[in-house]
Structure formats: C-alpha cells, structure tokens
Amino acid sequence: MLEVRNLSVVYPDGTPALQNLSISLGTREVLGIIGESGSGKSTLALAIMRLLPPDANVKGEILYNGKDILGLSKSELERVRGTEIAMIFQDALSAFDPLMRVGPQIVEKAVIKKALGYEEARARAIDLMRGLGVTNPEARFDAYPHELSGGLRQRAFIAMGLFQKPKIIILDEPTSALDVITQAQLIQTIRGLKEVGLSMIFITHDIALASTICDRVAVLYAGKMMEYGSVHQVIRRPIHPYTQGLIESTPTLSSVRRGLKVMKGYLPNLKSLPGGCRFHPRCPYATDICRSVDPELAELSDGRLVACHMAADPK
Amino acid sequence: MANVKLNGELLFGISVILFFTITSFFGKYFIPINPSVQHLSAAFQPPSWSHPFGTDYLGRDVFARTLEGGSVSIEVGVAAGLLTVVIGGLVGIFSAYYGYKVDITIQRVVDIILSIPLIVLALVLVALFGSSIALIVFAIGILTWPSLARITRAETLSLKERDFVYAEIVAGASGIHVVFRHLIPNQAKTILVYSGLAMSSATLIQAALSYLGFTGGSVSWGFDLYMAQQYIFNGSWWMTFFPGAAITLTSLGFYMISEGLRKMWR
Amino acid sequence: MHVNIGMAKYIAKRLALLPLTIFSVITIDFVLIHLAPGGPFQILLSDPSFSPQEVATLQAEYGLNKPLLIQYFTYINQVLHGNFGISYFYGVPVIRVIMDYLPNTLVLAGLSILVSSVIGILFGILSTSLRGLIDRALNTLAILSYTLPVFWFGILLILVFSVSLRLLPSTGVYVSNAGFNLAQYLKHIIMPTLSLSLLLYPPVYFFTRSSMLEVTQANFVRALYGKGLSEGVVFRKHVLRNALLPVITVIGLHGAVLFGGATIVEIVFTWPGMGLLTYTAILNKDYPILLASVFFYSLLVAVLNLIVDIVYVFIDPRISLK
C-alpha cells in the first residue's frame, strides 16, 4: 500500500534528519516506528504527508498505491491528504484552530468539498466521536478546543483524522501528552481501529507501547533505521544493541526492585554524528570496525533487517 | 560588549546625527552664509546657486537655517532621551526588585501617566512653567519614562528568578549592589537600544512643541515650519520642505542607531 | 460570539477601575493648579485693573481662600458633577465649551482609527504574503512614517492639495454659516484624518506582520494542511482570523498617542476639536479649560481602553470568565 524507498531528508540548516530510510506498509497492518527524539520519526511522518518546510531537501520515493507522493501536483496532494492518508500528532490542542469550535473543524474538508451537507456531516461526526469513546458527543461537537480535556481532545483529533475514511492513518506520539489512564483508554480505542481494517503507522518512543499494538516495527536512531522486523522478532528477541538497550531501559513495575538499566552516553547531535556506526559510543559491543564503517542494513535469516556489524544471526 | 559589528542602519544613524551635530553647533565656523541675516527684499526666493534652499519670509537663507537649526532638537533629543532612560530604567528595576506595595503603587503611576497624551501634558507644563529648554527636556523626560519602566520591570522580574541574582539576594547583598552590579548590566543592551527610540521620540515632541511656539528660545526647525505654514499660500515650498526633512532625518537617525544596535546585538 | 454571566462581571470589574484613574487625574489637575507660579491667583492678579477689593471678592467666589484640603474635596465634588468652573476666556461654563469641541475630536479619532487600521492591516498582510522586496519596502515606509513629524506631513498635504491643486480646504470645518453640510464636513476632515492615520498605522502594520508570521508557523496550520485543505482556505478562514484578532489591542495601547496626535493635527488644520481648544486655552491662559482638557483626554483614553478590552473578550473564545 505505502512504500517508502530510500528516503533522505536534510533540513535547510544542514541537519540530516533521515538517511536512506525504506519501509513498507501493507493493508490492515500496523507498523511501529520507534525512536527517541532526533531519531527522525516525526520527520518521516511529515515527509509522507509532504508537510516538511518547502526548503527542506527531500530525496527518495514515497509510493502510495504506486504513485509517488513526492511528485504529486498540489490538487492531487490536497486530495490524498485527509481523504487517503491522515495524520494525528502529539499535541491535540495545537492541532485545532483555537477560534473555531471542534465539530466544524472535524467535518471541515468534507463540507468544503461538498461531499456532504452540513447536517449529515454533523450527524456522522457525532456518531464517529461516540464510537471513539467520546461521552456526550453532541455537546462536544459544539465545544471549543480549549474546553475539552486532553483525552477528549485527542479523540476529537482522531475523529477529525478518521472522518474522511482514510486508508492509512499516521499517529505520531498520540498518547505522550496524556496521563497513564487516559493513555490506556486511548490505546484501547486505537486497537479498535485496527479491527475495523485501517492501516496505521504508529510512531512512539515507548517500545513497550508499540509492542501492544504493532504488527511490525522499525527502530530508528539518529536518522537511520537500525532494526526492522515483526514485533515478535524485534521486541521478543532484539538483535541490535540499541533495541536491546531500549527494552532494558523501559521501566516496568518489576524493574522498580531490580533497578533501571540505562544506556550509557547521550543522543548524538545530528550535525556532528560520530564516525562509523552512529551508535558505537554507547554500544557495549563496539569494536574497531564499528568505529570506522557505518553498517548497512542486512537481511537475517528470519527475514528481519538489522544494521549492525556485530549482529549474530538468530539461527 | 564583545562584537561591535557595524551595519547599515548604525552607520546611517550615526552619520546623520554626527552631521547635524557638527553643522548645528559648529556650523557658524565654516558655513559661509549667516542664518539670521535678514534681506527683506530677497524674501521668498526659490532655491538657486546663491541660496541652495531658497530664502524665507524674512529673506534669511534656508540652507543655513536648516543646517544650523538642529542645535535645540539634538540637545533636547539627547538630554530628554537620557533622562527618560535613566528614570525609566531605574524606576522599572527598583519597582520590580522591591515588589509588593512599592511595585503596585509605581504601576498605578505608570498607568496614569500613560493615559494622558504627552503633547497635552507637555503643553500644560510648558504653559504653566514657561518654555525654557530645561523645562522642555524635563517635560519630555517626565512623560516618556513609563514605557521604558514597563520593559525594565518585566526584564527585572524574570532576572530576579535566575539563580545568580537570587543567590546574591539570599546572601544579603544590598538592593543597590544587586541593582548596579547585576540587574543593570544584564539589561544594558535593552536599555541602550531603547535610548535610541527615546531620543527619536523626544526629537519629534520637541519639534512639535517648537512648532506650537515653545522653542526654548533659539532657532528651531519646528518654529520655522510654523512660519512656513503662515505663508504657505505663497507657494514657497522650500520653506516647508527643508526644515521638515531635517527633523525627519534627525529623528530617523536616532531610530536607526537604535535599530542598528538591536541588529548588532541580536 | 458568546456571552455569559462572567462577561457582565468582567465589564463591571473594568468599569470599577475607572474611578481610580479619574481620581488620580483630578488630583494631578489640582496639584498643577496650585503648583503653577503665582498659583490660581495668577490670572486674577495679572490684570492690574482689578482693585484689591475685587480681587478679594473673586478669591472668595472661587473659594481660593479656604484651606487646601477643603479646596481639594470641593474640587472633586465639582468635577463629579460636571462642574469644571467657568472659562476665563469664553465666560461660559467650561463643560459647555468642551461639549462643543469634543464631538469633532471623536469623529476625527474614530475615522483615523478606521483608516490606519485598514492601511496597517492591509500592508501587514501584503508584507507577509508577498515577502521579499515588497516586505522590505513596506517596512521602510512604516519606519519613515513613524519618524516623520505628523504636523509636517499635514503641512505637506496642505501644500499639495490646498495650494497646488486647490482641491481641499486647508482649515476649519465650515465654509458658510448655512448650517451643517455633510459634504463640506467631509472635505475638511480628509487631510486631518490622513495625517493622523500616518501616525497610527505603523504600530498596526508591525503588529499585524509579526502576528501573521507567528500564526503561519503555528502547529494547527500544519494540521489544517494535513487535512488536505487548500492554501486559500487555510489562509482566509483560519490564518487571517487568528492573526488579526490581537490587532485590536494595539489600538487600545496607543490611545494616548492617538489623542496626542489628534491634538497636533487639529492645530495644524484648525480643526475645532479638543486639541485646538487646549491650544487656544494655553495661549489665553484659560486654566479652567486647560485642566478640564487634561481630565477629558484621560477619560477618553480610559474609555477607549475599556471598549477595546470588552470587545476583545467578546470575540476571543479562549477567554472564559468564570
């Protein structure tokens, strides 16, 4: 359905945000993009939607049903956005026009394109919100963004994304701004979407969260993909040292007793990456070749891709 | 002040102010024409070789008057600007530093002064107390300091939260010490940038006052414009144009210095 | 638009602040009267034809021989009843003179706010949409307008339109005494309005420009494009509204500048408003009018701020007053 081929993004100030990234998304599939800040995960999402600043340097191909998104005309792009591919990001408050009520914004595109009359659209939006777990959707429809709580706002944002019945929905840290309980509720809702048949790209820094929803995951570090495979492969039996580190440093209730195992070192500055493998300063297995040669993604016998010189084949 | 990089604005501003300062205060030593000599028979002459800017209603040379008429404007501009900056800066800083009742009272005063149009109050003060240069400087300074006070107050409030200042206060340093050693130096750049703006406005207000007849006793561009307006239907546009352009340039000069400083320290 | 009980409370609260400002101005006025060299006796004693008995009678009449504190409270009481005394020059109650001149200032101010807002906002939008050379040009123009003496601009306008082109009248309001003529009134008000607008439009321009730049960078604009809306829709329906909303506050902030500028413009064009009245009062040493004038200016600025605050609360849904 969606295929990203060799995507590279360099921002106008010279920061290389993404390097040679390739992923694919099939129908009814949830792909997780896992990474910390600076990993390029949000850049990927924005690139797919072509929402990067116009002077950013974007190379590669993003194929949606065969057609390259990066080559679409303005009107074709307007059609794809929202109707075919939708995006939800982290901060729902800053996603809405603060001066307009939430409801009209949810149905905005459909009404403008005259796909629906306003009354019909309103009814549909209310149903959609109810389905997403919004209580009293009639009243919420007429509320202003700042009048809704974080969780409700996020659901409204999701409703706005789903309203056009897109085929793919990209969720960029949809739960990060919420408290744990609301987060859990929202994840339930998102899981429900999966059942309805939507394809999703789920972007998060929380690897544990990703494991509960995703079918396949890609782990990004400083703009490059480190590991790419199914959830079972990557999370149950991580091969890349970074993935291992992420999993080990995830706080769980049991680790409260054992103590948190934190990766040494810090995230690198994208403008001055270390030579060789960009992860080597923090890697417990780093050797000379790691310090001098940047590893390519290689396919292992179980089908996953790993970019590491020290990757031991699971077989 | 580590890097002093000249930019276009700064250069322009300084040149203009320097130019008018030299011509107004020292012009009598090197400008061949006397600005006060009257030739009634040669009044209302359009610009020519002998009188590059023409002559006014008393036959005086407008060129000389324009170049040398800036003394009051520049004097008042600089003096009032400095007064504004000193009062506004100190009041704002102290108000924020001592806080509570002091702050609230001063805030009220600021609000009240800001709600009366400058010109009106300046006119009233000048009418009541006479129009000497000292009073004009005082009047303008008194009326324009509140704007800066607001700015320095806000800055000080945020600086107060910063560790190094807080540490000093806790260690028992006296108010004066904290203000002069820390609060002022940290805001020096903002204050200096603002001083250019203050001088720019002061020049304009002084021009307006002298247009209305309150010149402080010397040749002034504003008053020349007043007389020019009296004879406006004569068609002697040069009487109007040159003094006004001079005021604009001077005011612009101060403004550009302010902009230049701002850009330099960005 | 949305109204609720909180709105009424907010309005009431803002209105309550008004007296404080008014009292302060009255006090300032009072201080000024008594600080002037010669004090309130000045005008009386300066006319040598008054005999000492007449002076004494007048002193008693104006209550100038009572203790200061009593004079203060009498003064406050008078002002609150609209009694500002009798004009030295016109010989009629000050309040009547003021009421004759005030409306003209209000019209001038109102029109200027309108014109300068339109120009400022338009230029601001052009600057952010077209960028590049146009942005720099408009920016420079605004700075120039800001540093140009407003009275010089007025005189230049007269030079062009009254002297050279003989199109517009250069002074006053009426040409004949044949009663009110709208066309004449408008002809006379054009140049004063243009002059005053020159003074006021730069702040509006600068603020609109920065507000628009800020809004176009905002997150929700990205979300709007993400929905697949066209640039035109995003701009007209969302960006403009969000960017222009706070511009109204600029008008409030410049209330003092507005009325100060109006004073000068009125004097240049002999427009019969508060400014001209104040000026002639100074020339005539008509202190009652002068002091009432200061009071009214302050009142005007305060009322303007009040209106701006209230309007803003009405149109910005984010401000909830519980």
CSV table of N, CA and C in Angstrom, one decimal, chain B residues 2 42-43 45 49 51 55 59 70 75 92 101 109 142 144 152 168 170 192 197 222 228 232 259:
chain,number,residue,atom,x,y,z
B,2,ALA,N,31.2,42.6,23.4
B,2,ALA,CA,32.2,41.9,22.6
B,2,ALA,C,32.3,42.3,21.2
B,42,ALA,N,14.9,90.3,-0.5
B,42,ALA,CA,15.2,89.0,-1.1
B,42,ALA,C,14.4,87.9,-0.5
B,43,ALA,N,13.2,88.2,0.0
B,43,ALA,CA,12.4,87.2,0.7
B,43,ALA,C,11.7,86.3,-0.4
B,45,GLN,N,12.7,83.7,-2.0
B,45,GLN,CA,13.4,83.3,-3.2
B,45,GLN,C,13.4,81.8,-3.4
B,49,TRP,N,21.6,79.1,-6.9
B,49,TRP,CA,23.0,78.9,-6.5
B,49,TRP,C,23.4,79.6,-5.3
B,51,HIS,N,21.4,80.7,-3.0
B,51,HIS,CA,20.7,80.2,-1.8
B,51,HIS,C,20.1,78.8,-2.2
B,55,THR,N,15.1,81.3,0.2
B,55,THR,CA,15.1,82.2,1.3
B,55,THR,C,13.7,82.1,1.9
B,59,GLY,N,13.8,86.8,4.2
B,59,GLY,CA,14.9,86.9,3.4
B,59,GLY,C,16.1,86.1,3.9
B,70,GLY,N,19.5,72.7,14.1
B,70,GLY,CA,19.3,71.5,14.8
B,70,GLY,C,19.8,71.5,16.2
B,75,GLU,N,20.0,68.7,21.1
B,75,GLU,CA,20.2,68.9,22.6
B,75,GLU,C,19.1,68.2,23.3
B,92,GLY,N,11.8,51.2,36.8
B,92,GLY,CA,11.3,49.9,36.4
B,92,GLY,C,12.1,48.8,37.2
B,101,LYS,N,4.1,46.4,47.6
B,101,LYS,CA,3.4,47.7,47.6
B,101,LYS,C,4.1,48.7,46.7
B,109,VAL,N,1.0,54.6,39.0
B,109,VAL,CA,1.5,55.9,38.5
B,109,VAL,C,1.8,55.7,37.0
B,142,ILE,N,9.8,63.4,31.7
B,142,ILE,CA,8.8,63.0,32.7
B,142,ILE,C,7.7,62.2,32.0
B,144,THR,N,7.9,60.4,29.0
B,144,THR,CA,8.2,59.2,28.2
B,144,THR,C,8.8,58.1,29.0
B,152,THR,N,11.8,47.5,31.6
B,152,THR,CA,12.8,47.1,32.6
B,152,THR,C,12.2,46.3,33.7
B,168,GLU,N,22.5,36.1,45.3
B,168,GLU,CA,23.0,37.4,45.9
B,168,GLU,C,22.0,37.9,46.9
B,170,VAL,N,19.8,36.3,48.6
B,170,VAL,CA,19.7,35.5,49.7
B,170,VAL,C,21.0,35.7,50.6
B,192,LEU,N,20.0,50.5,26.2
B,192,LEU,CA,20.7,51.3,25.2
B,192,LEU,C,19.9,51.3,23.9
B,197,LEU,N,15.4,54.9,20.7
B,197,LEU,CA,14.0,55.2,20.4
B,197,LEU,C,13.5,56.4,21.2
B,222,GLY,N,11.2,73.4,14.0
B,222,GLY,CA,9.7,73.4,14.2
B,222,GLY,C,9.1,74.7,14.0
B,228,ALA,N,6.5,78.9,8.1
B,228,ALA,CA,6.3,78.5,6.7
B,228,ALA,C,4.8,78.3,6.4
B,232,ILE,N,2.0,79.8,3.6
B,232,ILE,CA,2.0,78.7,2.7
B,232,ILE,C,1.4,78.9,1.3
B,259,GLU,N,17.9,50.7,15.9
B,259,GLU,CA,17.8,49.5,15.1
B,259,GLU,C,19.1,48.9,14.9
